[in-house]
Amino acid sequence: MKFYRPLRAVKAITFDLDDTLYDNYPVIRKTTAESHAALQAYHPALREFTPRDYQALRDELLACEPEIYHDVSEWRRRSVELALLNAGLPAQEATAGADEIMNVFHHWRSQVEMPEETHQTLKALGAEVPLVAITNGNAHPEQLGIAEYFQFALRAGPDGRAKPYQDMYHLAMQRLGVAPEQILHVGDDLTTDVAGALRCGMQACWINLHGGNLMQISDARLLPHVEISRLASLTSLL
Ligand SMILES: [Mg+2]
């Protein structure tokens, strides 16, 4: 554990989900492959549809509707729907198909191997202070089996713009009724988690699970209060 700024009393903790509470890399790889296969299988015209084709549709949507960036699930659903429309399906069928493929996506998305350390740590911390989940992604704490530890969860899209925008940080403070400087936000991303939380006056903890060096990472612009290399270290901060 490394301290870069003096840490004040912590009255609540907010958590990023992906790559903070579990390793999301294998999950996303598998999920992406399975949902792409489901899309290819959905209609004969899409049998040769490549991930690159799919990316082109995502880029096209983003260019037309920049705000869709903040809702990754809706962005994905609309991209799949567009692929089905381009394949010649009528609008209603394209929507139904997109929903079906999104069900495949969400099924694989929730197949996370949750470390026992995460359960133990959240349980111990939750007995001391309220915990909140704040994610830019489409993971749902209920589907991951960790909802019981959190007072509530906020997701980019339905709950505001993605981190590092301050929408969800402010919403968390309001709903918790705790001053920003008494909240510790924990996350793996220096730009969205650390810089985003610091800019709204919260304390920040960077979880460095892959042995990164803060002094050599190009997007490290603001120092967190504390750096940890495993989640369980948090229990010693309260
Ligand atoms: Mg993350």
CSV table of C-alpha atoms and ligand atoms in Angstrom, one decimal:
chain,number,residue,atom,x,y,z
A,1,MET,CA,0.0,0.0,0.0
A,2,LYS,CA,1.3,3.4,-0.9
A,3,PHE,CA,0.0,6.8,0.2
A,4,TYR,CA,0.4,9.8,-2.0
A,5,ARG,CA,-1.9,12.2,-0.1
A,6,PRO,CA,-3.1,12.3,3.5
A,7,LEU,CA,-6.2,10.2,3.8
A,8,ARG,CA,-9.1,11.6,5.8
A,9,ALA,CA,-11.7,9.6,7.7
A,10,VAL,CA,-13.7,7.4,5.2
A,11,LYS,CA,-17.5,7.4,5.8
A,12,ALA,CA,-18.5,5.6,2.6
A,13,ILE,CA,-16.8,3.8,-0.2
A,14,THR,CA,-17.8,3.7,-3.9
A,15,PHE,CA,-16.4,1.0,-6.2
A,16,ASP,CA,-15.8,0.5,-9.8
A,17,LEU,CA,-16.8,-3.0,-10.9
A,18,ASP,CA,-14.9,-4.3,-13.9
A,19,ASP,CA,-11.2,-5.1,-13.3
A,20,THR,CA,-11.5,-3.7,-9.8
A,21,LEU,CA,-13.5,-6.4,-8.0
A,22,TYR,CA,-12.7,-9.2,-10.5
A,23,ASP,CA,-10.7,-9.8,-13.7
A,24,ASN,CA,-13.0,-8.8,-16.5
A,25,TYR,CA,-10.6,-9.5,-19.4
A,26,PRO,CA,-11.5,-13.2,-19.9
A,27,VAL,CA,-15.2,-12.4,-19.4
A,28,ILE,CA,-15.3,-9.7,-22.1
A,29,ARG,CA,-13.3,-11.9,-24.6
A,30,LYS,CA,-15.7,-14.8,-24.2
A,31,THR,CA,-18.8,-12.6,-24.2
A,32,THR,CA,-17.8,-10.7,-27.3
A,33,ALA,CA,-17.0,-14.0,-29.2
A,34,GLU,CA,-20.3,-15.6,-28.1
A,35,SER,CA,-22.5,-12.6,-28.9
A,36,HIS,CA,-20.8,-12.2,-32.3
A,37,ALA,CA,-21.4,-15.8,-33.1
A,38,ALA,CA,-25.1,-15.4,-32.2
A,39,LEU,CA,-25.4,-12.5,-34.5
A,40,GLN,CA,-23.8,-14.4,-37.4
A,41,ALA,CA,-26.1,-17.3,-36.8
A,42,TYR,CA,-29.2,-15.1,-36.6
A,43,HIS,CA,-29.5,-14.5,-40.3
A,44,PRO,CA,-27.9,-16.0,-43.4
A,45,ALA,CA,-26.9,-12.6,-44.7
A,46,LEU,CA,-24.8,-12.1,-41.6
A,47,ARG,CA,-22.8,-15.4,-41.8
A,48,GLU,CA,-19.7,-13.5,-43.0
A,49,PHE,CA,-20.3,-10.5,-40.8
A,50,THR,CA,-16.9,-9.7,-39.1
A,51,PRO,CA,-16.0,-8.0,-35.8
A,52,ARG,CA,-14.5,-5.3,-38.0
A,53,ASP,CA,-17.9,-4.8,-39.8
A,54,TYR,CA,-19.5,-4.6,-36.3
A,55,GLN,CA,-17.0,-2.0,-35.2
A,56,ALA,CA,-17.8,0.1,-38.3
A,57,LEU,CA,-21.5,0.1,-37.3
A,58,ARG,CA,-20.5,1.2,-33.8
A,59,ASP,CA,-18.4,4.0,-35.2
A,60,GLU,CA,-21.2,5.1,-37.5
A,61,LEU,CA,-23.7,5.3,-34.6
A,62,LEU,CA,-21.3,7.2,-32.4
A,63,ALA,CA,-20.7,9.7,-35.2
A,64,CYS,CA,-24.5,10.3,-35.5
A,65,GLU,CA,-25.3,10.2,-31.8
A,66,PRO,CA,-22.2,11.1,-29.7
A,67,GLU,CA,-24.2,10.7,-26.4
A,68,ILE,CA,-24.7,7.0,-27.0
A,69,TYR,CA,-21.1,6.7,-25.8
A,70,HIS,CA,-22.3,6.9,-22.2
A,71,ASP,CA,-24.6,3.9,-22.4
A,72,VAL,CA,-22.6,0.9,-23.6
A,73,SER,CA,-25.5,-1.5,-23.5
A,74,GLU,CA,-27.7,0.7,-25.6
A,75,TRP,CA,-24.8,1.4,-28.0
A,76,ARG,CA,-24.3,-2.4,-28.4
A,77,ARG,CA,-28.1,-3.1,-28.8
A,78,ARG,CA,-28.4,-0.4,-31.5
A,79,SER,CA,-25.3,-1.6,-33.3
A,80,VAL,CA,-26.7,-5.1,-33.5
A,81,GLU,CA,-30.1,-3.8,-34.6
A,82,LEU,CA,-28.4,-1.8,-37.3
A,83,ALA,CA,-26.6,-4.9,-38.5
A,84,LEU,CA,-29.9,-6.8,-38.7
A,85,LEU,CA,-31.6,-3.9,-40.5
A,86,ASN,CA,-28.7,-3.7,-43.0
A,87,ALA,CA,-29.2,-7.5,-43.5
A,88,GLY,CA,-32.7,-6.7,-44.7
A,89,LEU,CA,-34.8,-7.5,-41.7
A,90,PRO,CA,-38.0,-5.4,-41.2
A,91,ALA,CA,-37.7,-2.9,-38.2
A,92,GLN,CA,-39.7,-4.9,-35.8
A,93,GLU,CA,-37.8,-8.2,-36.5
A,94,ALA,CA,-34.5,-6.3,-36.2
A,95,THR,CA,-35.5,-5.0,-32.8
A,96,ALA,CA,-36.6,-8.5,-31.6
A,97,GLY,CA,-33.4,-10.0,-33.0
A,98,ALA,CA,-31.3,-7.4,-31.2
A,99,ASP,CA,-33.0,-8.2,-27.9
A,100,GLU,CA,-32.3,-11.9,-28.4
A,101,ILE,CA,-28.7,-11.3,-29.1
A,102,MET,CA,-28.4,-8.9,-26.1
A,103,ASN,CA,-29.8,-11.7,-24.0
A,104,VAL,CA,-26.9,-13.9,-25.1
A,105,PHE,CA,-24.5,-11.0,-24.4
A,106,HIS,CA,-25.9,-10.5,-20.9
A,107,HIS,CA,-25.8,-14.2,-20.1
A,108,TRP,CA,-22.0,-14.4,-20.8
A,109,ARG,CA,-21.4,-11.0,-19.3
A,110,SER,CA,-22.5,-12.2,-15.9
A,111,GLN,CA,-20.3,-15.4,-16.0
A,112,VAL,CA,-17.7,-13.8,-13.8
A,113,GLU,CA,-15.4,-15.8,-11.5
A,114,MET,CA,-15.8,-13.7,-8.4
A,115,PRO,CA,-12.8,-14.1,-6.1
A,116,GLU,CA,-13.5,-15.1,-2.5
A,117,GLU,CA,-11.3,-12.2,-1.4
A,118,THR,CA,-13.8,-9.8,-3.0
A,119,HIS,CA,-16.7,-11.3,-1.1
A,120,GLN,CA,-14.8,-11.3,2.2
A,121,THR,CA,-13.6,-7.7,1.7
A,122,LEU,CA,-16.9,-6.2,0.7
A,123,LYS,CA,-18.6,-8.0,3.5
A,124,ALA,CA,-16.1,-6.6,6.1
A,125,LEU,CA,-16.2,-3.1,4.7
A,126,GLY,CA,-19.9,-3.1,4.3
A,127,ALA,CA,-20.2,-3.8,8.1
A,128,GLU,CA,-18.4,-0.5,8.7
A,129,VAL,CA,-19.5,1.9,6.1
A,130,PRO,CA,-22.1,2.1,3.2
A,131,LEU,CA,-20.8,0.8,-0.1
A,132,VAL,CA,-21.9,1.8,-3.6
A,133,ALA,CA,-21.1,0.5,-7.1
A,134,ILE,CA,-20.4,3.0,-9.9
A,135,THR,CA,-19.8,1.4,-13.3
A,136,ASN,CA,-19.3,2.6,-16.9
A,137,GLY,CA,-20.0,-0.9,-18.1
A,138,ASN,CA,-23.0,-3.2,-18.2
A,139,ALA,CA,-22.2,-5.6,-15.3
A,140,HIS,CA,-25.1,-5.9,-12.8
A,141,PRO,CA,-24.2,-6.6,-9.1
A,142,GLU,CA,-27.3,-8.8,-8.8
A,143,GLN,CA,-26.1,-11.0,-11.7
A,144,LEU,CA,-22.6,-11.1,-10.2
A,145,GLY,CA,-23.9,-12.3,-6.8
A,146,ILE,CA,-22.5,-9.2,-5.0
A,147,ALA,CA,-25.6,-7.0,-4.8
A,148,GLU,CA,-26.1,-7.7,-1.1
A,149,TYR,CA,-23.0,-5.7,-0.1
A,150,PHE,CA,-24.1,-2.5,-1.9
A,151,GLN,CA,-26.6,0.2,-0.8
A,152,PHE,CA,-27.2,0.8,-4.5
A,153,ALA,CA,-25.5,0.6,-7.9
A,154,LEU,CA,-25.1,3.4,-10.5
A,155,ARG,CA,-24.6,2.6,-14.2
A,156,ALA,CA,-23.5,5.0,-16.9
A,157,GLY,CA,-26.4,5.7,-19.3
A,158,PRO,CA,-29.4,5.2,-17.0
A,159,ASP,CA,-27.7,7.1,-14.1
A,160,GLY,CA,-25.8,9.8,-16.1
A,161,ARG,CA,-22.7,10.2,-18.2
A,162,ALA,CA,-19.8,7.9,-18.0
A,163,LYS,CA,-16.9,8.5,-15.5
A,164,PRO,CA,-14.9,10.7,-15.5
A,165,TYR,CA,-17.9,12.9,-15.9
A,166,GLN,CA,-19.2,13.7,-12.4
A,167,ASP,CA,-22.9,12.8,-12.8
A,168,MET,CA,-22.7,9.5,-11.0
A,169,TYR,CA,-20.2,10.7,-8.4
A,170,HIS,CA,-22.6,13.5,-7.5
A,171,LEU,CA,-25.6,11.2,-7.5
A,172,ALA,CA,-23.8,8.8,-5.1
A,173,MET,CA,-22.9,11.7,-2.7
A,174,GLN,CA,-26.5,12.9,-2.7
A,175,ARG,CA,-28.0,9.6,-2.2
A,176,LEU,CA,-25.5,8.7,0.5
A,177,GLY,CA,-25.8,12.1,2.2
A,178,VAL,CA,-22.1,12.0,2.8
A,179,ALA,CA,-19.6,14.9,2.0
A,180,PRO,CA,-17.3,14.2,-1.0
A,181,GLU,CA,-14.1,14.4,1.1
A,182,GLN,CA,-15.5,11.6,3.3
A,183,ILE,CA,-16.0,9.2,0.4
A,184,LEU,CA,-13.3,7.0,-1.0
A,185,HIS,CA,-13.7,5.9,-4.6
A,186,VAL,CA,-11.8,2.7,-5.5
A,187,GLY,CA,-11.0,1.8,-9.1
A,188,ASP,CA,-8.4,0.5,-11.6
A,189,ASP,CA,-8.6,3.3,-14.1
A,190,LEU,CA,-6.5,6.4,-13.5
A,191,THR,CA,-8.5,8.6,-15.9
A,192,THR,CA,-12.1,7.6,-15.2
A,193,ASP,CA,-11.9,6.4,-11.5
A,194,VAL,CA,-9.0,8.3,-10.0
A,195,ALA,CA,-9.1,11.6,-11.8
A,196,GLY,CA,-12.9,11.6,-12.0
A,197,ALA,CA,-13.4,11.1,-8.3
A,198,LEU,CA,-10.6,13.6,-7.3
A,199,ARG,CA,-12.2,16.3,-9.5
A,200,CYS,CA,-15.4,16.2,-7.6
A,201,GLY,CA,-13.6,16.4,-4.2
A,202,MET,CA,-13.7,12.7,-3.3
A,203,GLN,CA,-10.7,10.7,-2.1
A,204,ALA,CA,-9.4,8.1,-4.5
A,205,CYS,CA,-7.8,4.7,-4.2
A,206,TRP,CA,-6.1,3.2,-7.3
A,207,ILE,CA,-6.2,-0.6,-7.4
A,208,ASN,CA,-3.1,-1.6,-9.2
A,209,LEU,CA,-3.6,-5.3,-9.9
A,210,HIS,CA,-1.0,-5.7,-12.7
A,211,GLY,CA,2.1,-4.2,-11.1
A,212,GLY,CA,1.9,-0.9,-13.0
A,213,ASN,CA,4.1,2.0,-12.0
A,214,LEU,CA,2.1,5.2,-11.4
A,215,MET,CA,5.1,7.3,-12.3
A,216,GLN,CA,5.5,5.7,-15.7
A,217,ILE,CA,1.8,5.5,-16.8
A,218,SER,CA,1.0,8.2,-19.4
A,219,ASP,CA,-2.6,8.8,-18.3
A,220,ALA,CA,-1.6,9.2,-14.6
A,221,ARG,CA,-2.3,13.0,-14.3
A,222,LEU,CA,-3.6,13.2,-10.8
A,223,LEU,CA,-2.3,11.3,-7.8
A,224,PRO,CA,-4.7,9.1,-5.9
A,225,HIS,CA,-4.7,9.3,-2.1
A,226,VAL,CA,-3.6,5.7,-1.9
A,227,GLU,CA,-2.6,2.8,-4.1
A,228,ILE,CA,-3.3,-0.8,-3.3
A,229,SER,CA,-2.3,-4.0,-5.1
A,230,ARG,CA,-5.1,-6.2,-3.6
A,231,LEU,CA,-8.6,-5.4,-2.5
A,232,ALA,CA,-8.3,-6.9,1.0
A,233,SER,CA,-5.8,-4.0,1.9
A,234,LEU,CA,-8.9,-1.7,2.1
A,235,THR,CA,-9.9,-3.3,5.4
A,236,SER,CA,-6.9,-1.7,7.1
A,237,LEU,CA,-7.9,1.8,6.0
A,238,LEU,CA,-11.1,1.9,8.1
B,1,MG,MG,-12.6,-0.8,-14.2
